[in-house]
């Protein structure tokens, strides 16, 4: 184990210690220590507190000091919903949509997700991994330390495995990568006339195979018009639960099919999107243990104005998380800071609520609230130093990167120069 590291002098040290997940009013509670310090020993947080006190700890003797004077220090972002393994972007679709085509129309014409699937199937694992790694570096540069990734651009056993293996190989390089099987993303063209036969394939072959190979921890389904029906989603998720997968669901993005109610009924760890959510289902979700994951980046990029009902969810006591939904079709940003800006301006979440939603509640949405998402003794040393002393500026200066240093498991992973400096 190397020398301990003392990050000291932080004008605001956002610890986020306390209850996880945060609900309702707890979301505003960042547990800030002024002039704070974090002592890192190995890959863990040894202690947090006032700089003066921390400097005098015997464990801090001989520590390498990182001066955070005047800056804010906070947990790294936990981005709990992304599709970061894809072959290329879709700027042509983007242009068509600007010209008036809808996202659903593009898909019907075999563009959209289908074009990504076609390209991914043809790409070698090495090339796919290189693309994905490039994006992971961007996540790290913008302050994310844990990222979830979904398959779902393979849509056959071999290509789904290929995506999940890429993520498996990239785990820890440099981020923690949590893998989700989304074989039920859309029905592949070959099964267009018999979608249930594809569901048979997912349930009968893909799920057990992926479980046996330990390629994914969670199973997700896109339940929407043009994707999977409520009955199909239920069948897949029940089979997944039986096999020991944690459950997630893309629900109420474009149409209301009752998917949120299903997620609550099946005690999914999270239900994601929720643009169309209202009424009894909103109440049921707020009163459940399922995390409500909101993805405003996709609403923004699709040029829609219907954001999920964040305020009502928070007022009813839901555990709200925020994620990028990074993907080439609806949300081409790996930058959680931009998501915070959208949460604030479009969904009226306060900067503090948005930070809780993007850290500790994101961790809860991945079943990792005990190890990441807050700065507490014993947790992994996953943290960022901001280019500002006021955390509210993350959501305020939109489109800027205010992350000046990213540390994961006690190692500086961004910027590269600081990493070399520390190694000397
Ligand atoms: O979360 N909703 C479905 N899946 C993605 C979009 C995938 C794509 O268009 O490539 C989403 O928005
Ligand atoms: Fe998604």
CSV table of C-alpha atoms and ligand atoms in Angstrom, one decimal:
chain,number,residue,atom,x,y,z
A,1,UNK,CA,0.0,0.0,0.0
A,2,UNK,CA,1.3,3.5,-0.9
A,3,UNK,CA,1.4,6.5,1.2
A,4,UNK,CA,-1.8,7.8,2.6
A,5,UNK,CA,-3.3,10.9,0.8
A,6,UNK,CA,-4.7,13.9,2.6
A,7,UNK,CA,-7.0,16.1,0.6
A,8,UNK,CA,-7.3,19.2,2.7
A,9,UNK,CA,-8.7,22.7,2.8
A,10,UNK,CA,-11.9,22.1,0.9
A,11,UNK,CA,-14.1,25.1,1.2
A,12,UNK,CA,-17.0,22.7,0.9
A,13,UNK,CA,-16.6,19.0,1.6
A,14,UNK,CA,-19.8,17.4,0.5
A,15,UNK,CA,-19.9,14.2,2.5
A,16,UNK,CA,-23.5,13.1,1.8
A,17,UNK,CA,-23.2,10.9,4.9
A,18,UNK,CA,-26.4,9.6,6.3
A,19,UNK,CA,-29.4,7.8,5.0
A,20,UNK,CA,-29.3,6.0,1.6
A,21,UNK,CA,-31.2,6.3,-0.6
A,22,UNK,CA,-32.3,9.9,0.1
A,23,UNK,CA,-36.0,10.6,-0.1
A,24,UNK,CA,-38.1,13.7,-0.1
A,25,UNK,CA,-36.5,16.4,2.0
A,26,UNK,CA,-33.4,14.3,2.8
A,27,UNK,CA,-32.3,14.9,-0.8
A,28,UNK,CA,-31.4,18.5,0.1
A,29,UNK,CA,-29.0,17.3,2.8
A,30,UNK,CA,-25.5,17.2,1.5
A,31,UNK,CA,-23.8,17.1,5.0
A,32,UNK,CA,-21.2,19.7,4.1
A,33,UNK,CA,-18.1,20.3,6.2
A,34,UNK,CA,-16.5,23.7,5.7
A,35,UNK,CA,-12.7,23.7,5.4
A,36,UNK,CA,-12.9,19.9,5.2
A,37,UNK,CA,-10.4,17.2,4.6
A,38,UNK,CA,-10.5,13.5,3.5
A,39,UNK,CA,-7.8,11.1,4.5
A,40,UNK,CA,-7.4,8.2,2.0
A,41,UNK,CA,-5.5,5.1,3.0
A,42,UNK,CA,-5.1,2.6,0.2
A,43,UNK,CA,-8.3,2.5,-1.8
A,44,UNK,CA,-10.6,3.5,1.1
A,45,UNK,CA,-11.6,6.6,3.0
A,46,UNK,CA,-10.1,6.5,6.4
A,47,UNK,CA,-11.8,9.5,7.8
A,48,UNK,CA,-13.4,12.9,7.0
A,49,UNK,CA,-13.6,16.0,9.1
A,50,UNK,CA,-12.3,19.5,9.6
A,51,UNK,CA,-8.8,20.1,8.0
A,52,UNK,CA,-7.2,21.1,11.3
A,53,UNK,CA,-8.3,18.0,13.1
A,54,UNK,CA,-7.5,15.7,10.2
A,55,UNK,CA,-3.9,17.1,9.8
A,56,UNK,CA,-3.2,16.0,13.3
A,57,UNK,CA,-4.3,12.4,13.0
A,58,UNK,CA,-1.5,10.0,13.5
A,59,UNK,CA,-2.6,8.1,10.4
A,60,UNK,CA,-2.1,11.4,8.4
A,61,UNK,CA,1.6,11.5,9.3
A,62,UNK,CA,3.7,11.3,6.1
A,63,UNK,CA,0.7,11.6,3.9
A,64,UNK,CA,0.9,13.1,0.5
A,65,UNK,CA,-1.1,16.3,0.6
A,66,UNK,CA,-3.5,17.4,-2.1
A,67,UNK,CA,-4.4,21.1,-1.5
A,68,UNK,CA,-8.1,21.7,-2.2
A,69,UNK,CA,-8.1,25.2,-0.7
A,70,UNK,CA,-11.1,27.2,-1.9
A,71,UNK,CA,-12.6,24.2,-3.8
A,72,UNK,CA,-15.5,21.9,-3.3
A,73,UNK,CA,-14.8,18.2,-2.9
A,74,UNK,CA,-17.6,15.6,-3.4
A,75,UNK,CA,-18.2,12.0,-4.1
A,76,UNK,CA,-17.7,10.9,-7.7
A,77,UNK,CA,-20.9,10.7,-9.8
A,78,UNK,CA,-22.5,7.3,-10.0
A,79,UNK,CA,-24.1,7.2,-13.4
A,80,UNK,CA,-26.6,4.4,-13.0
A,81,UNK,CA,-28.1,4.2,-16.5
A,82,UNK,CA,-26.0,4.3,-19.7
A,83,UNK,CA,-25.7,2.4,-23.0
A,84,UNK,CA,-22.0,3.3,-23.5
A,85,UNK,CA,-20.9,0.3,-25.6
A,86,UNK,CA,-21.9,1.3,-29.1
A,87,UNK,CA,-20.0,1.3,-32.4
A,88,UNK,CA,-20.6,4.9,-33.7
A,89,UNK,CA,-22.8,7.9,-33.1
A,90,UNK,CA,-25.9,8.6,-35.2
A,91,UNK,CA,-25.4,12.2,-36.3
A,92,UNK,CA,-27.4,11.5,-39.5
A,93,UNK,CA,-30.5,10.5,-37.5
A,94,UNK,CA,-30.0,13.7,-35.5
A,95,UNK,CA,-30.1,15.7,-38.6
A,96,UNK,CA,-33.3,13.9,-39.8
A,97,UNK,CA,-35.0,14.6,-36.5
A,98,UNK,CA,-34.1,18.3,-36.7
A,99,UNK,CA,-35.8,18.2,-40.1
A,100,UNK,CA,-39.0,16.8,-38.5
A,101,UNK,CA,-38.7,13.0,-38.4
A,102,UNK,CA,-39.6,11.5,-35.1
A,103,UNK,CA,-37.4,9.1,-33.0
A,104,UNK,CA,-40.1,6.4,-33.5
A,105,UNK,CA,-40.3,6.9,-37.3
A,106,UNK,CA,-36.6,6.5,-37.7
A,107,UNK,CA,-36.8,3.2,-35.9
A,108,UNK,CA,-39.6,2.0,-38.1
A,109,UNK,CA,-37.4,2.6,-41.1
A,110,UNK,CA,-34.7,0.5,-39.7
A,111,UNK,CA,-32.6,3.5,-38.7
A,112,UNK,CA,-32.3,4.4,-35.1
A,113,UNK,CA,-31.5,1.5,-32.8
A,114,UNK,CA,-31.5,-0.9,-35.7
A,115,UNK,CA,-28.6,0.8,-37.5
A,116,UNK,CA,-26.6,0.7,-34.3
A,117,UNK,CA,-27.3,-3.0,-33.9
A,118,UNK,CA,-26.2,-3.7,-37.5
A,119,UNK,CA,-22.9,-1.9,-37.0
A,120,UNK,CA,-22.3,-3.5,-33.6
A,121,UNK,CA,-22.7,-7.0,-34.9
A,122,UNK,CA,-20.1,-6.4,-37.6
A,123,UNK,CA,-17.6,-4.7,-35.3
A,124,UNK,CA,-14.7,-6.7,-33.8
A,125,UNK,CA,-14.6,-7.0,-30.0
A,126,UNK,CA,-11.3,-5.1,-30.0
A,127,UNK,CA,-12.6,-2.2,-32.0
A,128,UNK,CA,-15.8,-2.1,-29.9
A,129,UNK,CA,-13.7,-2.1,-26.7
A,130,UNK,CA,-11.6,0.8,-28.1
A,131,UNK,CA,-14.7,2.9,-28.7
A,132,UNK,CA,-16.1,2.1,-25.3
A,133,UNK,CA,-12.8,2.9,-23.6
A,134,UNK,CA,-12.7,6.3,-25.2
A,135,UNK,CA,-16.1,7.1,-23.7
A,136,UNK,CA,-15.1,5.8,-20.2
A,137,UNK,CA,-12.2,8.3,-20.3
A,138,UNK,CA,-14.8,11.1,-21.0
A,139,UNK,CA,-16.9,9.9,-18.1
A,140,UNK,CA,-13.9,10.0,-15.8
A,141,UNK,CA,-12.9,13.5,-17.1
A,142,UNK,CA,-16.3,14.8,-16.1
A,143,UNK,CA,-16.3,13.4,-12.6
A,144,UNK,CA,-18.0,10.0,-12.9
A,145,UNK,CA,-16.4,7.1,-10.9
A,146,UNK,CA,-19.0,4.4,-11.3
A,147,UNK,CA,-20.9,3.7,-14.5
A,148,UNK,CA,-23.6,1.2,-15.4
A,149,UNK,CA,-23.6,-0.1,-18.9
A,150,UNK,CA,-26.3,-2.0,-20.8
A,151,UNK,CA,-26.1,-4.4,-23.7
A,152,UNK,CA,-29.1,-4.2,-26.1
A,153,UNK,CA,-27.4,-3.3,-29.4
A,154,UNK,CA,-26.6,-6.9,-30.1
A,155,UNK,CA,-30.0,-8.5,-30.0
A,156,UNK,CA,-28.7,-12.0,-30.6
A,157,UNK,CA,-26.8,-14.3,-28.2
A,158,UNK,CA,-23.4,-13.8,-29.6
A,159,UNK,CA,-23.6,-10.0,-30.0
A,160,UNK,CA,-25.2,-9.5,-26.6
A,161,UNK,CA,-22.3,-11.5,-25.1
A,162,UNK,CA,-19.8,-9.5,-27.1
A,163,UNK,CA,-21.1,-6.2,-25.5
A,164,UNK,CA,-21.1,-7.6,-22.0
A,165,UNK,CA,-17.6,-9.0,-22.4
A,166,UNK,CA,-16.3,-5.6,-23.5
A,167,UNK,CA,-17.7,-4.1,-20.3
A,168,UNK,CA,-16.3,-6.9,-18.2
A,169,UNK,CA,-12.9,-6.3,-19.7
A,170,UNK,CA,-13.2,-2.5,-19.1
A,171,UNK,CA,-14.2,-2.8,-15.5
A,172,UNK,CA,-11.7,-0.9,-13.4
A,173,UNK,CA,-10.1,0.7,-16.4
A,174,UNK,CA,-10.4,3.3,-15.0
A,175,UNK,CA,-14.1,3.2,-13.8
A,176,UNK,CA,-16.2,0.6,-12.0
A,177,UNK,CA,-18.5,-0.8,-14.7
A,178,UNK,CA,-21.8,-2.4,-13.6
A,179,UNK,CA,-23.2,-4.6,-16.3
A,180,UNK,CA,-26.9,-4.9,-17.3
A,181,UNK,CA,-28.4,-7.3,-19.8
A,182,UNK,CA,-30.9,-5.4,-22.1
A,183,UNK,CA,-31.4,-8.2,-24.7
A,184,UNK,CA,-35.1,-7.0,-24.7
A,185,UNK,CA,-34.3,-3.5,-26.0
A,186,UNK,CA,-36.2,-3.7,-29.2
A,187,UNK,CA,-37.4,-6.7,-31.3
A,188,UNK,CA,-34.8,-7.4,-34.0
A,189,UNK,CA,-36.1,-7.2,-37.6
A,190,UNK,CA,-35.8,-11.0,-38.1
A,191,UNK,CA,-38.5,-11.5,-35.4
A,192,UNK,CA,-40.7,-8.6,-36.6
A,193,UNK,CA,-43.6,-10.9,-37.4
A,194,UNK,CA,-43.2,-13.1,-34.3
A,195,UNK,CA,-42.0,-11.0,-31.4
A,196,UNK,CA,-42.9,-13.6,-28.9
A,197,UNK,CA,-40.4,-16.0,-30.5
A,198,UNK,CA,-37.7,-13.4,-29.7
A,199,UNK,CA,-39.0,-13.3,-26.1
A,200,UNK,CA,-38.7,-17.1,-26.1
A,201,UNK,CA,-35.1,-16.8,-27.1
A,202,UNK,CA,-34.3,-14.2,-24.4
A,203,UNK,CA,-36.0,-16.2,-21.7
A,204,UNK,CA,-35.0,-19.7,-22.8
A,205,UNK,CA,-31.5,-19.1,-24.0
A,206,UNK,CA,-29.9,-15.7,-23.5
A,207,UNK,CA,-30.8,-15.1,-19.8
A,208,UNK,CA,-29.6,-18.5,-18.5
A,209,UNK,CA,-26.5,-18.3,-20.7
A,210,UNK,CA,-25.6,-14.8,-19.4
A,211,UNK,CA,-26.2,-15.8,-15.9
A,212,UNK,CA,-24.1,-18.9,-16.1
A,213,UNK,CA,-21.2,-16.9,-17.5
A,214,UNK,CA,-21.8,-14.2,-14.8
A,215,UNK,CA,-21.8,-11.6,-17.6
A,216,UNK,CA,-24.5,-9.3,-16.0
A,217,UNK,CA,-25.8,-8.4,-12.6
A,218,UNK,CA,-29.0,-6.7,-13.7
A,219,UNK,CA,-31.7,-7.4,-16.3
A,220,UNK,CA,-33.5,-4.5,-18.0
A,221,UNK,CA,-36.4,-4.4,-20.5
A,222,UNK,CA,-37.5,-1.5,-22.7
A,223,UNK,CA,-41.3,-1.6,-22.2
A,224,UNK,CA,-42.9,0.9,-24.6
A,225,UNK,CA,-44.8,1.0,-27.9
A,226,UNK,CA,-42.5,-0.2,-30.6
A,227,UNK,CA,-40.5,-2.2,-28.1
A,228,UNK,CA,-41.9,-4.8,-25.6
A,229,UNK,CA,-45.4,-5.1,-24.2
A,230,UNK,CA,-46.2,-5.1,-20.5
A,231,UNK,CA,-46.9,-8.9,-20.7
A,232,UNK,CA,-43.6,-9.6,-22.4
A,233,UNK,CA,-41.7,-7.4,-20.0
A,234,UNK,CA,-43.2,-9.2,-17.1
A,235,UNK,CA,-42.4,-12.6,-18.5
A,236,UNK,CA,-38.7,-11.6,-19.1
A,237,UNK,CA,-38.3,-10.0,-15.7
A,238,UNK,CA,-39.9,-12.9,-13.8
A,239,UNK,CA,-37.5,-15.3,-15.5
A,240,UNK,CA,-34.6,-13.0,-14.7
A,241,UNK,CA,-35.6,-12.7,-11.1
A,242,UNK,CA,-35.8,-16.5,-10.9
A,243,UNK,CA,-32.2,-16.7,-12.1
A,244,UNK,CA,-31.0,-14.1,-9.6
A,245,UNK,CA,-30.7,-11.0,-11.7
A,246,UNK,CA,-31.5,-7.6,-10.1
A,247,UNK,CA,-34.3,-5.9,-12.1
A,248,UNK,CA,-34.5,-2.6,-13.9
A,249,UNK,CA,-37.0,-1.3,-16.4
A,250,UNK,CA,-37.2,1.4,-19.0
A,251,UNK,CA,-40.7,2.7,-18.3
A,252,UNK,CA,-43.1,5.5,-19.4
A,253,UNK,CA,-40.6,7.1,-21.8
A,254,UNK,CA,-42.8,7.5,-24.8
A,255,UNK,CA,-46.1,5.8,-23.9
A,256,UNK,CA,-47.8,4.7,-20.7
A,257,UNK,CA,-48.3,1.0,-20.6
A,258,UNK,CA,-48.3,0.4,-16.8
A,259,UNK,CA,-44.6,-0.4,-16.7
A,260,UNK,CA,-43.9,1.6,-13.6
A,261,UNK,CA,-46.6,-0.4,-11.7
A,262,UNK,CA,-44.9,-3.6,-12.9
A,263,UNK,CA,-41.5,-2.4,-11.7
A,264,UNK,CA,-43.0,-1.7,-8.2
A,265,UNK,CA,-44.8,-5.0,-8.2
A,266,UNK,CA,-41.6,-6.9,-9.0
A,267,UNK,CA,-39.6,-4.8,-6.5
A,268,UNK,CA,-37.2,-3.7,-9.3
A,269,UNK,CA,-34.1,-1.9,-7.9
A,270,UNK,CA,-34.9,1.0,-10.3
A,271,UNK,CA,-37.4,2.1,-12.8
A,272,UNK,CA,-36.0,4.6,-15.4
A,273,UNK,CA,-37.2,7.4,-17.6
A,274,UNK,CA,-40.8,8.1,-16.3
A,275,UNK,CA,-41.6,11.1,-18.6
A,276,UNK,CA,-45.3,10.0,-18.9
A,277,UNK,CA,-45.7,8.9,-15.3
A,278,UNK,CA,-48.7,10.2,-13.3
A,279,UNK,CA,-51.5,9.3,-10.9
A,280,UNK,CA,-51.7,6.1,-8.9
A,281,UNK,CA,-48.5,4.7,-10.4
A,282,UNK,CA,-46.6,7.8,-9.3
A,283,UNK,CA,-47.9,7.3,-5.7
A,284,UNK,CA,-47.1,3.6,-5.8
A,285,UNK,CA,-43.6,4.3,-6.9
A,286,UNK,CA,-43.0,7.0,-4.3
A,287,UNK,CA,-44.1,4.6,-1.6
A,288,UNK,CA,-41.9,1.7,-2.8
A,289,UNK,CA,-38.3,0.8,-2.4
A,290,UNK,CA,-37.7,1.1,-6.2
A,291,UNK,CA,-35.5,4.1,-7.2
A,292,UNK,CA,-37.1,6.5,-9.7
A,293,UNK,CA,-34.2,7.2,-12.1
A,294,UNK,CA,-34.7,10.3,-14.2
A,295,UNK,CA,-32.9,10.9,-17.5
A,296,UNK,CA,-33.4,14.5,-18.6
A,297,UNK,CA,-30.6,14.3,-21.2
A,298,UNK,CA,-32.8,12.1,-23.4
A,299,UNK,CA,-35.8,14.5,-23.2
A,300,UNK,CA,-33.5,17.5,-24.0
A,301,UNK,CA,-31.8,15.8,-27.0
A,302,UNK,CA,-35.1,14.6,-28.4
A,303,UNK,CA,-36.3,18.2,-28.3
A,304,UNK,CA,-39.3,17.2,-26.2
A,305,UNK,CA,-40.6,19.4,-23.4
A,306,UNK,CA,-42.1,16.6,-21.3
A,307,UNK,CA,-39.7,16.0,-18.5
A,308,UNK,CA,-40.5,13.5,-15.8
A,309,UNK,CA,-42.4,14.8,-12.8
A,310,UNK,CA,-39.4,15.2,-10.5
A,311,UNK,CA,-41.0,17.7,-8.1
A,312,UNK,CA,-44.1,15.6,-7.6
A,313,UNK,CA,-42.0,12.5,-7.0
A,314,UNK,CA,-39.8,14.2,-4.4
A,315,UNK,CA,-42.8,15.7,-2.7
A,316,UNK,CA,-44.5,12.3,-2.5
A,317,UNK,CA,-41.3,10.9,-0.9
A,318,UNK,CA,-39.8,9.0,-3.8
A,319,UNK,CA,-36.0,8.1,-3.9
A,320,UNK,CA,-35.1,10.0,-7.1
A,321,UNK,CA,-31.8,9.3,-9.0
A,322,UNK,CA,-30.3,11.1,-12.0
A,323,UNK,CA,-28.3,9.5,-14.8
A,324,UNK,CA,-27.1,10.4,-18.3
A,325,UNK,CA,-28.7,7.6,-20.3
A,326,UNK,CA,-25.6,8.1,-22.5
A,327,UNK,CA,-26.5,6.5,-25.8
A,328,UNK,CA,-26.1,7.4,-29.5
A,329,UNK,CA,-29.9,7.8,-30.2
A,330,UNK,CA,-31.4,9.9,-27.4
A,331,UNK,CA,-28.8,11.2,-25.1
A,332,UNK,CA,-25.3,11.6,-26.5
A,333,UNK,CA,-23.6,13.0,-23.4
A,334,UNK,CA,-21.5,11.2,-20.7
A,335,UNK,CA,-21.4,14.4,-18.7
A,336,UNK,CA,-23.4,14.2,-15.4
A,337,UNK,CA,-22.8,17.9,-14.8
A,338,UNK,CA,-25.0,18.7,-17.8
A,339,UNK,CA,-27.7,16.4,-16.4
A,340,UNK,CA,-27.6,18.4,-13.2
A,341,UNK,CA,-28.1,21.6,-15.1
A,342,UNK,CA,-31.1,20.1,-16.9
A,343,UNK,CA,-32.5,18.7,-13.6
A,344,UNK,CA,-32.3,22.2,-12.2
A,345,UNK,CA,-33.6,24.3,-15.1
A,346,UNK,CA,-36.2,21.9,-16.6
A,347,UNK,CA,-37.3,19.8,-13.6
A,348,UNK,CA,-36.9,22.4,-10.8
A,349,UNK,CA,-34.7,20.2,-8.7
A,350,UNK,CA,-32.4,22.3,-6.5
A,351,UNK,CA,-28.6,21.8,-7.0
A,352,UNK,CA,-28.4,20.0,-3.7
A,353,UNK,CA,-31.2,17.6,-4.6
A,354,UNK,CA,-29.6,16.9,-8.0
A,355,UNK,CA,-26.3,16.1,-6.4
A,356,UNK,CA,-27.8,13.6,-4.0
A,357,UNK,CA,-29.7,12.1,-6.9
A,358,UNK,CA,-26.5,11.8,-9.0
A,359,UNK,CA,-24.3,10.3,-6.2
A,360,UNK,CA,-25.7,8.3,-3.3
A,361,UNK,CA,-29.1,7.6,-5.0
A,362,UNK,CA,-27.3,6.5,-8.2
A,363,UNK,CA,-25.3,4.1,-6.0
A,364,UNK,CA,-28.5,2.8,-4.5
A,365,UNK,CA,-29.9,2.2,-8.0
A,366,UNK,CA,-27.0,-0.1,-8.5
A,367,UNK,CA,-27.1,-1.8,-5.1
A,368,UNK,CA,-23.9,-0.1,-4.2
A,369,UNK,CA,-24.9,2.4,-1.6
A,370,UNK,CA,-22.7,0.6,1.0
A,371,UNK,CA,-19.5,1.2,-0.9
A,372,UNK,CA,-19.8,4.3,-3.1
A,373,UNK,CA,-21.9,7.5,-3.5
A,374,UNK,CA,-20.8,9.3,-0.3
A,375,UNK,CA,-17.6,10.2,1.5
A,376,UNK,CA,-17.7,8.1,4.7
A,377,UNK,CA,-15.1,6.1,6.5
A,378,UNK,CA,-14.7,2.6,5.1
A,379,UNK,CA,-16.2,3.5,1.7
A,380,UNK,CA,-14.1,3.5,-1.5
A,381,UNK,CA,-12.1,6.7,-2.1
A,382,UNK,CA,-14.1,7.7,-5.2
A,383,UNK,CA,-14.2,11.5,-5.2
A,384,UNK,CA,-13.8,14.6,-7.3
A,385,UNK,CA,-12.4,18.1,-6.7
A,386,UNK,CA,-14.3,20.9,-8.4
A,387,UNK,CA,-13.0,24.0,-10.1
A,388,UNK,CA,-15.3,26.0,-7.8
A,389,UNK,CA,-15.9,26.4,-4.0
A,390,UNK,CA,-19.6,26.4,-4.5
A,391,UNK,CA,-21.3,23.2,-5.5
A,392,UNK,CA,-24.3,25.1,-6.9
A,393,UNK,CA,-22.1,26.2,-9.8
A,394,UNK,CA,-22.1,22.7,-11.3
A,395,UNK,CA,-25.7,23.1,-12.4
A,396,UNK,CA,-25.3,26.8,-13.0
A,397,UNK,CA,-22.4,27.0,-15.5
A,398,UNK,CA,-24.0,24.5,-17.9
A,399,UNK,CA,-22.0,23.0,-20.7
A,400,UNK,CA,-18.7,23.5,-18.8
A,401,UNK,CA,-16.6,20.9,-17.2
A,402,UNK,CA,-16.0,22.0,-13.6
A,403,UNK,CA,-14.2,18.8,-12.6
A,404,UNK,CA,-10.5,19.4,-11.9
A,405,UNK,CA,-9.5,16.0,-10.5
A,406,UNK,CA,-11.1,12.6,-10.4
A,407,UNK,CA,-10.0,10.0,-7.9
A,408,UNK,CA,-11.2,6.4,-7.9
A,409,UNK,CA,-10.2,3.9,-5.3
A,410,UNK,CA,-7.5,6.2,-4.1
A,411,UNK,CA,-5.9,6.7,-7.5
A,412,UNK,CA,-6.0,9.9,-9.5
A,413,UNK,CA,-7.6,8.8,-12.8
A,414,UNK,CA,-8.0,12.3,-14.3
A,415,UNK,CA,-6.2,14.4,-15.4
A,416,UNK,CA,-3.4,12.2,-16.7
A,417,UNK,CA,-0.7,14.8,-15.8
A,418,UNK,CA,-1.7,14.7,-12.1
A,419,UNK,CA,-1.5,10.9,-12.2
A,420,UNK,CA,2.1,11.0,-13.4
A,421,UNK,CA,2.9,13.6,-10.8
A,422,UNK,CA,1.6,11.4,-8.1
A,423,UNK,CA,3.5,8.4,-9.4
A,424,UNK,CA,6.9,10.1,-9.1
B,1,LIG,O1,-32.8,4.9,-23.1
B,1,LIG,N1,-35.2,3.9,-24.7
B,1,LIG,C1,-34.6,3.1,-25.3
B,1,LIG,N2,-33.2,3.1,-25.3
B,1,LIG,C2,-32.4,4.2,-25.3
B,1,LIG,C3,-32.1,4.7,-26.7
B,1,LIG,C4,-31.3,3.8,-27.5
B,1,LIG,C5,-31.0,4.4,-28.8
B,1,LIG,O2,-31.7,5.1,-29.5
B,1,LIG,O3,-29.9,4.0,-29.3
B,1,LIG,C6,-32.9,5.2,-24.3
B,1,LIG,O4,-33.4,6.3,-24.6
B,2,LIG,FE1,-31.8,4.0,-21.7
